[in-house]
Amino acid sequence: MAAPLRIGMRRSMRITQKAFFTECIMAVVYEFVWRMLHALLHLQRTLLSWNWRLWRRAMTAVLVPTVFGFQNHPHNNKKLIPTGGKKSCCRVLWKSDGKSLEKLPLHIGLLIAEEETRYTDIANLVVWCMAVGISYVSVYDNQGIFRRNSSRLMDEILKQQQELLGLDSLKYSVEFLNNSNDKPEQQVLSCQATVKVLSPDDGKTGIVTAAQKFCQLVEQQQKRSSDLDVNMLDSMLRGTKGMPDPDLVMKFGTVDSTLGFLPWHIRLTEIISFPSHINITYKHFFSALKCYAGCEQRLGK
């Protein structure tokens, strides 16, 4: 009995060893196959990524020159117009606007009734006046700020003249009058526009000065008191080198007053008010001109 038992045990041990080795071999094979599949999957992803990059580069090489070539096509040059072209269009528009109005003021007064002043905005208004064909512009504030800083205002006007009018600025020359002696402080040949900076001294004070001068003439027996009339007083108040009375005054500010702006000269003047001169646009400026052109001046009748 012992011999057959030993034989059976040996056989079972051999079977167990074979099964163990078989399982080990299968595990190695499974591991190898898994690693191969993982490597193949990684290789596939790499190839796909590489192919996508190549495809993307190829499409970029084909499409980008086409797009830029289309943008630079002669038929699309309108989209590439620089800002200078827009300014040129604006200059043409300003000229045509001036000619389209039934009447245009010969002299415009800019009355600044605000505490804050912007030289650039005032300069823009002056240049727009020049561009539409207005010959005389007066700038006034009741604090005398522009009078004290007239050089700064002149520089800003010349700067904006070149900025807004470009090469056409040579056609729009400016003459700045010195208020003390009526001599040009700065003059360009073929002057087409005259700019004068005013202060309260040119208003009520001017009337007082004219009255004192007339009294002195009477005292010196050069005039008689009966010689005083509207025309004589008017001639004595003309300290603006022949500048006509303002046809239109654009008042900027919420104050309902002209603040002493040439009280004698604006008796027949149209006055149009704006809340502020800060960031004023050409659209607002031209709306005032259209309003003036449409008004009926009865001249006291």
Short mmCIF file of C-alpha atoms in Angstrom, two decimals:
data_model
loop_
_atom_site.label_atom_id
_atom_site.label_comp_id
_atom_site.label_asym_id
_atom_site.label_seq_id
_atom_site.Cartn_x
_atom_site.Cartn_y
_atom_site.Cartn_z
CA MET A 1 0.00 0.00 0.00
CA ALA A 2 2.89 2.27 0.76
CA ALA A 3 4.38 1.97 -2.74
CA PRO A 4 1.22 2.96 -4.65
CA LEU A 5 0.71 5.85 -2.26
CA ARG A 6 4.14 7.19 -2.97
CA ILE A 7 3.59 6.86 -6.72
CA GLY A 8 0.32 8.84 -6.44
CA MET A 9 1.91 11.57 -4.42
CA ARG A 10 4.74 11.92 -6.93
CA ARG A 11 2.26 12.19 -9.79
CA SER A 12 0.23 14.84 -7.97
CA MET A 13 3.40 16.81 -7.18
CA ARG A 14 4.42 16.67 -10.84
CA ILE A 15 0.97 17.90 -11.88
CA THR A 16 1.14 20.70 -9.33
CA GLN A 17 4.60 21.73 -10.51
CA LYS A 18 3.46 21.73 -14.13
CA ALA A 19 0.43 23.85 -13.25
CA PHE A 20 2.63 26.27 -11.31
CA PHE A 21 5.09 26.60 -14.18
CA THR A 22 2.22 26.97 -16.64
CA GLU A 23 0.71 29.73 -14.53
CA CYS A 24 4.08 31.48 -14.30
CA ILE A 25 4.58 31.27 -18.04
CA MET A 26 1.06 32.58 -18.69
CA ALA A 27 1.62 35.45 -16.27
CA VAL A 28 4.82 36.38 -18.07
CA VAL A 29 3.05 36.13 -21.43
CA TYR A 30 0.13 38.27 -20.18
CA GLU A 31 2.57 40.85 -18.80
CA PHE A 32 4.48 40.89 -22.07
CA VAL A 33 1.29 41.20 -24.13
CA TRP A 34 0.00 44.01 -21.84
CA ARG A 35 3.24 45.92 -22.16
CA MET A 36 3.20 45.47 -25.93
CA LEU A 37 -0.37 46.74 -26.12
CA HIS A 38 0.52 49.71 -23.93
CA ALA A 39 3.57 50.47 -26.09
CA LEU A 40 1.47 50.22 -29.26
CA LEU A 41 -1.16 52.53 -27.80
CA HIS A 42 1.49 55.07 -26.82
CA LEU A 43 3.03 54.77 -30.30
CA GLN A 44 -0.37 55.32 -31.89
CA ARG A 45 -0.97 58.45 -29.83
CA THR A 46 2.49 59.75 -30.71
CA LEU A 47 1.88 59.16 -34.41
CA LEU A 48 -1.51 60.85 -34.25
CA SER A 49 -0.05 63.85 -32.43
CA TRP A 50 2.81 64.07 -34.89
CA ASN A 51 0.43 63.81 -37.85
CA TRP A 52 -1.83 66.53 -36.33
CA ARG A 53 1.11 68.86 -35.92
CA LEU A 54 2.22 68.26 -39.48
CA TRP A 55 -1.34 68.79 -40.73
CA ARG A 56 -1.71 71.95 -38.70
CA ARG A 57 1.60 73.33 -39.98
CA ALA A 58 0.63 72.49 -43.51
CA MET A 59 -2.75 74.21 -43.17
CA THR A 60 -1.07 77.24 -41.59
CA ALA A 61 1.42 77.44 -44.42
CA VAL A 62 -1.42 77.34 -46.93
CA LEU A 63 -4.06 79.51 -45.26
CA VAL A 64 -2.05 82.32 -43.60
CA PRO A 65 -0.52 83.70 -46.81
CA THR A 66 -3.94 83.49 -48.42
CA VAL A 67 -5.60 85.48 -45.65
CA PHE A 68 -2.94 88.17 -45.54
CA GLY A 69 -2.81 88.29 -49.28
CA PHE A 70 -6.56 88.92 -49.33
CA GLN A 71 -6.28 91.71 -46.79
CA ASN A 72 -3.56 93.39 -48.83
CA HIS A 73 -5.48 93.01 -52.06
CA PRO A 74 -5.95 96.32 -53.89
CA HIS A 75 -9.73 95.99 -53.61
CA ASN A 76 -9.45 95.97 -49.83
CA ASN A 77 -7.27 99.05 -49.42
CA LYS A 78 -10.22 100.95 -47.96
CA LYS A 79 -9.90 98.89 -44.81
CA LEU A 80 -6.26 99.85 -44.48
CA ILE A 81 -6.72 103.62 -44.73
CA PRO A 82 -4.61 105.31 -42.01
CA THR A 83 -6.01 107.92 -39.65
CA GLY A 84 -4.62 110.64 -41.86
CA GLY A 85 -7.13 109.65 -44.54
CA LYS A 86 -9.99 110.07 -42.09
CA LYS A 87 -8.70 113.51 -41.12
CA SER A 88 -8.53 114.44 -44.79
CA CYS A 89 -12.17 113.41 -45.17
CA CYS A 90 -13.04 115.55 -42.16
CA ARG A 91 -11.33 118.58 -43.70
CA VAL A 92 -13.35 118.16 -46.88
CA LEU A 93 -16.50 117.80 -44.81
CA TRP A 94 -15.76 121.00 -42.86
CA LYS A 95 -15.31 122.99 -46.05
CA SER A 96 -18.53 121.68 -47.54
CA ASP A 97 -20.39 122.34 -44.28
CA GLY A 98 -19.37 125.98 -44.35
CA LYS A 99 -20.55 126.39 -47.93
CA SER A 100 -23.83 124.57 -47.28
CA LEU A 101 -25.08 127.12 -44.74
CA GLU A 102 -27.35 129.92 -45.89
CA LYS A 103 -25.30 132.41 -43.88
CA LEU A 104 -22.08 132.11 -41.94
CA PRO A 105 -21.03 134.35 -39.04
CA LEU A 106 -18.16 136.64 -39.86
CA HIS A 107 -17.13 136.91 -36.21
CA ILE A 108 -17.69 134.27 -33.50
CA GLY A 109 -17.16 134.87 -29.80
CA LEU A 110 -16.24 131.96 -27.51
CA LEU A 111 -17.41 132.85 -24.01
CA ILE A 112 -16.07 130.50 -21.34
CA ALA A 113 -18.18 130.76 -18.17
CA GLU A 114 -16.58 127.80 -16.38
CA GLU A 115 -13.97 127.45 -13.68
CA GLU A 116 -12.11 124.67 -15.50
CA THR A 117 -10.58 125.56 -18.86
CA ARG A 118 -9.22 123.22 -21.51
CA TYR A 119 -6.85 124.84 -23.97
CA THR A 120 -7.07 121.95 -26.42
CA ASP A 121 -10.85 122.15 -26.65
CA ILE A 122 -10.74 125.92 -27.18
CA ALA A 123 -8.06 125.46 -29.84
CA ASN A 124 -10.24 122.88 -31.60
CA LEU A 125 -13.12 125.37 -31.71
CA VAL A 126 -10.86 128.05 -33.20
CA VAL A 127 -9.53 125.65 -35.85
CA TRP A 128 -13.05 124.53 -36.76
CA CYS A 129 -14.00 128.18 -37.20
CA MET A 130 -11.09 128.59 -39.57
CA ALA A 131 -11.95 125.40 -41.48
CA VAL A 132 -15.56 126.40 -42.22
CA GLY A 133 -14.54 129.91 -43.30
CA ILE A 134 -15.06 132.19 -40.27
CA SER A 135 -12.67 135.14 -40.36
CA TYR A 136 -12.71 136.46 -36.77
CA VAL A 137 -12.72 134.59 -33.45
CA SER A 138 -12.72 136.10 -29.96
CA VAL A 139 -11.92 134.04 -26.86
CA TYR A 140 -13.19 135.40 -23.52
CA ASP A 141 -13.34 134.41 -19.87
CA ASN A 142 -14.26 136.72 -17.01
CA GLN A 143 -11.22 135.70 -14.94
CA GLY A 144 -8.74 136.80 -17.60
CA ILE A 145 -7.09 133.36 -17.65
CA PHE A 146 -6.68 133.24 -21.41
CA ARG A 147 -5.41 136.83 -21.47
CA ARG A 148 -2.67 135.99 -18.95
CA ASN A 149 -1.82 132.77 -20.79
CA SER A 150 -2.31 133.99 -24.35
CA SER A 151 1.02 132.51 -25.50
CA ARG A 152 -0.02 129.07 -24.32
CA LEU A 153 -3.33 129.40 -26.14
CA MET A 154 -1.58 130.51 -29.32
CA ASP A 155 0.78 127.53 -29.20
CA GLU A 156 -2.14 125.16 -28.71
CA ILE A 157 -4.06 126.69 -31.61
CA LEU A 158 -1.07 126.32 -33.93
CA LYS A 159 -0.58 122.75 -32.72
CA GLN A 160 -4.20 121.79 -33.33
CA GLN A 161 -4.14 123.62 -36.64
CA GLN A 162 -1.38 121.31 -37.85
CA GLU A 163 -3.00 118.27 -36.23
CA LEU A 164 -6.51 118.81 -37.65
CA LEU A 165 -5.77 120.54 -40.94
CA GLY A 166 -2.55 118.76 -41.87
CA LEU A 167 -1.00 120.13 -45.07
CA ASP A 168 -4.03 122.38 -45.49
CA SER A 169 -2.89 124.31 -42.42
CA LEU A 170 -0.71 126.36 -44.76
CA LYS A 171 -3.89 127.68 -46.36
CA TYR A 172 -5.40 128.67 -42.99
CA SER A 173 -3.00 131.20 -41.54
CA VAL A 174 -3.78 132.94 -38.26
CA GLU A 175 -3.19 136.42 -36.87
CA PHE A 176 -3.15 136.88 -33.11
CA LEU A 177 -3.88 140.40 -31.92
CA ASN A 178 -2.22 141.94 -28.89
CA ASN A 179 -4.96 143.57 -26.87
CA SER A 180 -2.77 146.33 -25.54
CA ASN A 181 -1.72 147.94 -28.82
CA ASP A 182 -3.70 146.01 -31.46
CA LYS A 183 -0.50 144.83 -33.14
CA PRO A 184 -0.18 141.24 -34.26
CA GLU A 185 1.72 139.13 -31.75
CA GLN A 186 2.22 136.46 -34.35
CA GLN A 187 1.32 136.61 -37.99
CA VAL A 188 1.51 134.20 -40.88
CA LEU A 189 1.46 135.44 -44.46
CA SER A 190 -1.92 135.67 -46.22
CA CYS A 191 -3.84 135.84 -42.98
CA GLN A 192 -7.33 134.40 -43.31
CA ALA A 193 -8.40 134.26 -39.67
CA THR A 194 -7.91 136.71 -36.81
CA VAL A 195 -7.98 135.53 -33.20
CA LYS A 196 -8.21 137.90 -30.26
CA VAL A 197 -8.17 137.02 -26.57
CA LEU A 198 -10.49 139.18 -24.49
CA SER A 199 -11.00 139.82 -20.78
CA PRO A 200 -13.38 141.98 -18.68
CA ASP A 201 -11.06 144.94 -19.37
CA ASP A 202 -12.39 144.94 -22.93
CA GLY A 203 -16.02 145.16 -21.77
CA LYS A 204 -17.41 147.60 -19.21
CA THR A 205 -13.95 148.94 -18.51
CA GLY A 206 -13.63 149.81 -22.19
CA ILE A 207 -16.83 151.87 -22.03
CA VAL A 208 -15.53 153.73 -18.97
CA THR A 209 -12.21 154.39 -20.70
CA ALA A 210 -13.99 155.69 -23.81
CA ALA A 211 -16.15 158.02 -21.66
CA GLN A 212 -13.07 159.35 -19.86
CA LYS A 213 -11.31 159.95 -23.16
CA PHE A 214 -14.30 161.84 -24.53
CA CYS A 215 -14.47 164.00 -21.39
CA GLN A 216 -10.80 164.84 -21.82
CA LEU A 217 -11.43 165.86 -25.42
CA VAL A 218 -14.29 168.11 -24.29
CA GLU A 219 -12.11 169.58 -21.57
CA GLN A 220 -9.41 170.28 -24.13
CA GLN A 221 -12.10 171.84 -26.35
CA GLN A 222 -11.37 169.37 -29.10
CA LYS A 223 -14.95 168.08 -28.85
CA ARG A 224 -18.29 169.42 -27.65
CA SER A 225 -20.61 167.48 -25.39
CA SER A 226 -23.25 167.64 -28.10
CA ASP A 227 -20.92 165.73 -30.44
CA LEU A 228 -21.42 162.55 -28.48
CA ASP A 229 -23.73 160.14 -30.29
CA VAL A 230 -23.96 156.43 -30.99
CA ASN A 231 -21.61 156.53 -33.95
CA MET A 232 -18.91 158.45 -32.07
CA LEU A 233 -19.08 156.17 -29.05
CA ASP A 234 -19.03 153.19 -31.35
CA SER A 235 -15.88 154.44 -33.10
CA MET A 236 -14.19 155.11 -29.75
CA LEU A 237 -14.93 151.58 -28.57
CA ARG A 238 -13.44 150.01 -31.68
CA GLY A 239 -10.14 148.82 -30.26
CA THR A 240 -10.10 145.60 -32.24
CA LYS A 241 -8.29 146.69 -35.42
CA GLY A 242 -11.46 146.84 -37.48
CA MET A 243 -12.92 143.57 -36.13
CA PRO A 244 -16.70 143.56 -36.66
CA ASP A 245 -19.19 142.93 -33.88
CA PRO A 246 -19.69 139.26 -33.04
CA ASP A 247 -22.50 137.73 -35.10
CA LEU A 248 -22.62 134.66 -32.89
CA VAL A 249 -21.50 134.00 -29.32
CA MET A 250 -21.13 130.42 -28.12
CA LYS A 251 -21.40 130.52 -24.34
CA PHE A 252 -20.08 127.55 -22.38
CA GLY A 253 -21.25 127.04 -18.82
CA THR A 254 -24.39 126.93 -16.71
CA VAL A 255 -24.26 130.61 -15.68
CA ASP A 256 -27.08 132.63 -17.28
CA SER A 257 -24.93 135.69 -17.89
CA THR A 258 -22.49 137.02 -20.46
CA LEU A 259 -20.17 138.01 -17.59
CA GLY A 260 -19.20 141.36 -19.08
CA PHE A 261 -18.37 140.09 -22.57
CA LEU A 262 -18.33 143.17 -24.84
CA PRO A 263 -21.70 144.60 -23.71
CA TRP A 264 -21.68 147.29 -26.40
CA HIS A 265 -20.71 144.99 -29.27
CA ILE A 266 -23.23 142.17 -28.69
CA ARG A 267 -26.45 144.18 -28.78
CA LEU A 268 -27.43 142.41 -32.04
CA THR A 269 -25.54 139.16 -31.43
CA GLU A 270 -27.10 135.70 -31.39
CA ILE A 271 -26.11 133.79 -28.24
CA ILE A 272 -26.20 129.98 -28.11
CA SER A 273 -25.40 128.21 -24.84
CA PHE A 274 -23.72 124.89 -24.17
CA PRO A 275 -23.29 123.17 -20.78
CA SER A 276 -19.50 122.96 -21.16
CA HIS A 277 -16.68 123.40 -23.63
CA ILE A 278 -14.86 120.34 -22.30
CA ASN A 279 -14.84 117.51 -24.86
CA ILE A 280 -16.91 119.62 -27.24
CA THR A 281 -17.31 117.94 -30.63
CA TYR A 282 -17.54 119.26 -34.15
CA LYS A 283 -21.12 118.02 -34.25
CA HIS A 284 -22.06 120.39 -31.42
CA PHE A 285 -20.13 123.23 -33.03
CA PHE A 286 -21.85 122.79 -36.39
CA SER A 287 -25.26 122.54 -34.73
CA ALA A 288 -24.71 126.07 -33.40
CA LEU A 289 -23.82 127.28 -36.89
CA LYS A 290 -26.97 125.71 -38.32
CA CYS A 291 -29.05 127.32 -35.60
CA TYR A 292 -27.52 130.70 -36.42
CA ALA A 293 -28.06 130.19 -40.14
CA GLY A 294 -31.73 129.43 -39.55
CA CYS A 295 -32.50 132.37 -37.26
CA GLU A 296 -34.13 135.58 -38.52
CA GLN A 297 -32.44 138.75 -37.37
CA ARG A 298 -34.89 141.64 -37.32
CA LEU A 299 -32.26 144.15 -36.15
CA GLY A 300 -34.67 145.81 -33.73
CA LYS A 301 -37.58 145.98 -36.18
#
